[in-house]
Amino acid sequence: RHWTVIDWCQSYTNTFGGTEYMTWKHTQIIKVSDKVKPTILSGCARAEVCTYDATCTNGTIELIATAEDNCTDELKWYAEVDINNDGIFDSGSFGVGLNYPRSGTGNVANMTGTYPIGSHKIRWTFEDKCGNLTKCDKLFDIVNCKAPTPYCLNGL
């Protein structure tokens, strides 16, 4: 904030013959300090989805995380995926248009997409503008639920 104080009792005549009053100016700096981490609202319970993919290779799952903060709605988010939950966060892509890791701004992070059959982990991270961040690991499983298809061969 910029403050200007005018003393109406102290005046002088300027070079153009006008009256000017004594003024003082000050700049006030306001710093917001916040130590409260954002809260992930969507939870991090394990999720499972069945796939009936004919090739038995992958399935689509909805992976969305939401968060809120006491100070701002402009959160930064980051999502990492550990394919096969082997302790190594992968980078690259799988499926159509699904790249990871991925980041963005806002209180909703979306990593919905097609993943290979198996058990995987996603790590959600949300950060507020004061540098406070919170993380959440969510396990998810893509399970092949397609029943075998019997064939009858004539002559056997």
Tab-separated table of C-alpha atoms in Angstrom:
chain	number	residue	atom	x	y	z
A	1	ARG	CA	0.000	0.000	0.000
A	2	HIS	CA	1.129	3.528	-0.698
A	3	TRP	CA	0.263	6.151	1.919
A	4	THR	CA	0.397	9.936	1.537
A	5	VAL	CA	-0.051	12.244	4.535
A	6	ILE	CA	-0.844	15.941	3.972
A	7	ASP	CA	-0.280	18.550	6.679
A	8	TRP	CA	-2.921	21.188	5.891
A	9	CYS	CA	-1.358	23.541	8.472
A	10	GLN	CA	2.026	23.787	6.754
A	11	SER	CA	1.891	25.356	3.314
A	12	TYR	CA	4.120	27.271	0.982
A	13	THR	CA	3.820	29.078	-2.329
A	14	ASN	CA	5.373	27.280	-5.283
A	15	THR	CA	7.175	28.939	-8.223
A	16	PHE	CA	3.912	29.242	-10.180
A	17	GLY	CA	2.196	31.144	-7.380
A	18	GLY	CA	0.088	28.181	-6.212
A	19	THR	CA	-0.229	26.884	-2.686
A	20	GLU	CA	1.289	23.501	-1.834
A	21	TYR	CA	1.091	21.626	1.430
A	22	MET	CA	3.721	19.574	3.192
A	23	THR	CA	3.350	15.875	2.302
A	24	TRP	CA	5.009	12.674	3.388
A	25	LYS	CA	4.865	9.410	1.488
A	26	HIS	CA	5.309	5.876	2.765
A	27	THR	CA	5.048	2.423	1.177
A	28	GLN	CA	3.641	-0.288	3.418
A	29	ILE	CA	4.508	-3.899	2.557
A	30	ILE	CA	2.002	-6.525	3.687
A	31	LYS	CA	3.300	-10.101	3.768
A	32	VAL	CA	0.898	-13.013	4.123
A	33	SER	CA	2.276	-15.937	6.076
A	34	ASP	CA	0.453	-19.248	6.025
A	35	LYS	CA	1.673	-22.559	7.447
A	36	VAL	CA	-1.491	-24.596	6.753
A	37	LYS	CA	-1.150	-27.266	4.060
A	38	PRO	CA	-3.839	-27.772	1.430
A	39	THR	CA	-6.319	-30.578	2.147
A	40	ILE	CA	-6.965	-33.331	-0.388
A	41	LEU	CA	-10.734	-33.842	-0.332
A	42	SER	CA	-11.079	-36.769	-2.710
A	43	GLY	CA	-9.339	-39.269	-0.457
A	44	CYS	CA	-6.689	-41.769	-1.376
A	45	ALA	CA	-8.435	-45.096	-0.881
A	46	ARG	CA	-7.464	-47.885	-3.249
A	47	ALA	CA	-9.540	-48.072	-6.434
A	48	GLU	CA	-10.222	-50.977	-8.766
A	49	VAL	CA	-11.723	-51.129	-12.225
A	50	CYS	CA	-12.649	-54.121	-14.380
A	51	THR	CA	-11.700	-54.166	-18.019
A	52	TYR	CA	-13.223	-56.314	-20.699
A	53	ASP	CA	-10.564	-55.433	-23.256
A	54	ALA	CA	-10.401	-58.195	-25.867
A	55	THR	CA	-6.595	-58.108	-25.937
A	56	CYS	CA	-6.329	-58.298	-22.119
A	57	THR	CA	-3.775	-55.497	-22.039
A	58	ASN	CA	-5.305	-52.359	-20.524
A	59	GLY	CA	-8.291	-50.602	-19.014
A	60	THR	CA	-9.632	-47.110	-18.438
A	61	ILE	CA	-9.978	-45.658	-14.950
A	62	GLU	CA	-11.198	-42.290	-13.682
A	63	LEU	CA	-8.469	-40.735	-11.521
A	64	ILE	CA	-9.431	-37.302	-10.209
A	65	ALA	CA	-8.159	-35.554	-7.079
A	66	THR	CA	-9.651	-32.415	-5.547
A	67	ALA	CA	-8.138	-30.193	-2.898
A	68	GLU	CA	-8.820	-26.992	-0.999
A	69	ASP	CA	-6.763	-24.488	0.911
A	70	ASN	CA	-7.583	-21.970	3.619
A	71	CYS	CA	-5.808	-19.169	1.779
A	72	THR	CA	-6.137	-19.578	-1.986
A	73	ASP	CA	-8.061	-21.318	-4.752
A	74	GLU	CA	-5.042	-21.154	-7.055
A	75	LEU	CA	-3.282	-24.352	-6.069
A	76	LYS	CA	-0.515	-25.960	-8.073
A	77	TRP	CA	-0.858	-29.702	-8.561
A	78	TYR	CA	1.490	-32.427	-9.685
A	79	ALA	CA	0.703	-36.077	-10.458
A	80	GLU	CA	3.220	-38.909	-10.752
A	81	VAL	CA	2.402	-42.475	-11.797
A	82	ASP	CA	4.229	-45.617	-10.717
A	83	ILE	CA	3.219	-48.276	-13.251
A	84	ASN	CA	3.218	-51.728	-11.595
A	85	ASN	CA	3.835	-50.106	-8.170
A	86	ASP	CA	7.516	-51.049	-8.289
A	87	GLY	CA	8.764	-47.981	-6.402
A	88	ILE	CA	9.827	-46.080	-9.531
A	89	PHE	CA	7.712	-43.189	-10.789
A	90	ASP	CA	7.565	-43.498	-14.546
A	91	SER	CA	7.647	-40.847	-17.217
A	92	GLY	CA	6.281	-41.043	-20.696
A	93	SER	CA	2.857	-41.960	-21.922
A	94	PHE	CA	0.497	-44.851	-22.072
A	95	GLY	CA	-2.650	-44.927	-24.106
A	96	VAL	CA	-4.042	-42.054	-26.090
A	97	GLY	CA	-3.064	-38.602	-24.812
A	98	LEU	CA	-2.064	-39.713	-21.303
A	99	ASN	CA	1.338	-38.317	-20.418
A	100	TYR	CA	2.907	-38.415	-16.983
A	101	PRO	CA	4.098	-36.859	-14.856
A	102	ARG	CA	1.623	-34.062	-15.332
A	103	SER	CA	1.091	-30.721	-13.581
A	104	GLY	CA	-1.316	-27.819	-13.621
A	105	THR	CA	-3.079	-25.165	-11.580
A	106	GLY	CA	-6.419	-25.242	-9.819
A	107	ASN	CA	-8.033	-27.376	-7.185
A	108	VAL	CA	-8.821	-30.340	-9.471
A	109	ALA	CA	-6.203	-32.700	-10.919
A	110	ASN	CA	-7.273	-35.195	-13.557
A	111	MET	CA	-5.249	-38.246	-14.611
A	112	THR	CA	-8.151	-40.240	-16.037
A	113	GLY	CA	-6.974	-42.532	-18.788
A	114	THR	CA	-6.008	-45.965	-20.018
A	115	TYR	CA	-3.476	-47.910	-17.972
A	116	PRO	CA	-2.039	-51.424	-18.326
A	117	ILE	CA	-3.544	-54.335	-16.423
A	118	GLY	CA	-1.953	-54.595	-12.969
A	119	SER	CA	-1.527	-52.713	-9.690
A	120	HIS	CA	-0.284	-49.145	-9.950
A	121	LYS	CA	0.219	-46.079	-7.760
A	122	ILE	CA	-0.464	-42.405	-8.350
A	123	ARG	CA	0.973	-39.666	-6.146
A	124	TRP	CA	-1.042	-36.472	-5.935
A	125	THR	CA	0.732	-33.306	-4.741
A	126	PHE	CA	-1.026	-29.976	-4.129
A	127	GLU	CA	0.842	-26.780	-3.203
A	128	ASP	CA	-0.483	-23.378	-2.159
A	129	LYS	CA	1.110	-20.010	-2.931
A	130	CYS	CA	2.903	-19.973	0.432
A	131	GLY	CA	4.912	-23.108	-0.374
A	132	ASN	CA	2.865	-25.493	1.771
A	133	LEU	CA	2.295	-28.815	0.084
A	134	THR	CA	0.503	-32.045	0.800
A	135	LYS	CA	0.905	-35.430	-0.863
A	136	CYS	CA	-1.267	-38.484	-1.138
A	137	ASP	CA	-0.470	-41.897	-2.623
A	138	LYS	CA	-3.391	-43.785	-4.158
A	139	LEU	CA	-3.131	-47.402	-5.250
A	140	PHE	CA	-5.284	-48.485	-8.167
A	141	ASP	CA	-5.809	-51.780	-9.928
A	142	ILE	CA	-6.783	-52.520	-13.509
A	143	VAL	CA	-8.251	-56.033	-13.449
A	144	ASN	CA	-9.057	-58.188	-16.456
A	145	CYS	CA	-12.630	-59.364	-15.867
A	146	LYS	CA	-13.270	-60.778	-19.332
A	147	ALA	CA	-14.388	-64.384	-19.030
A	148	PRO	CA	-12.777	-66.940	-21.341
A	149	THR	CA	-14.613	-67.538	-24.586
A	150	PRO	CA	-15.232	-71.234	-25.279
A	151	TYR	CA	-14.832	-72.500	-28.825
A	152	CYS	CA	-16.153	-75.763	-30.178
A	153	LEU	CA	-14.014	-77.220	-32.921
A	154	ASN	CA	-16.025	-79.477	-35.163
A	155	GLY	CA	-14.583	-82.959	-35.421
A	156	LEU	CA	-12.873	-83.146	-32.018
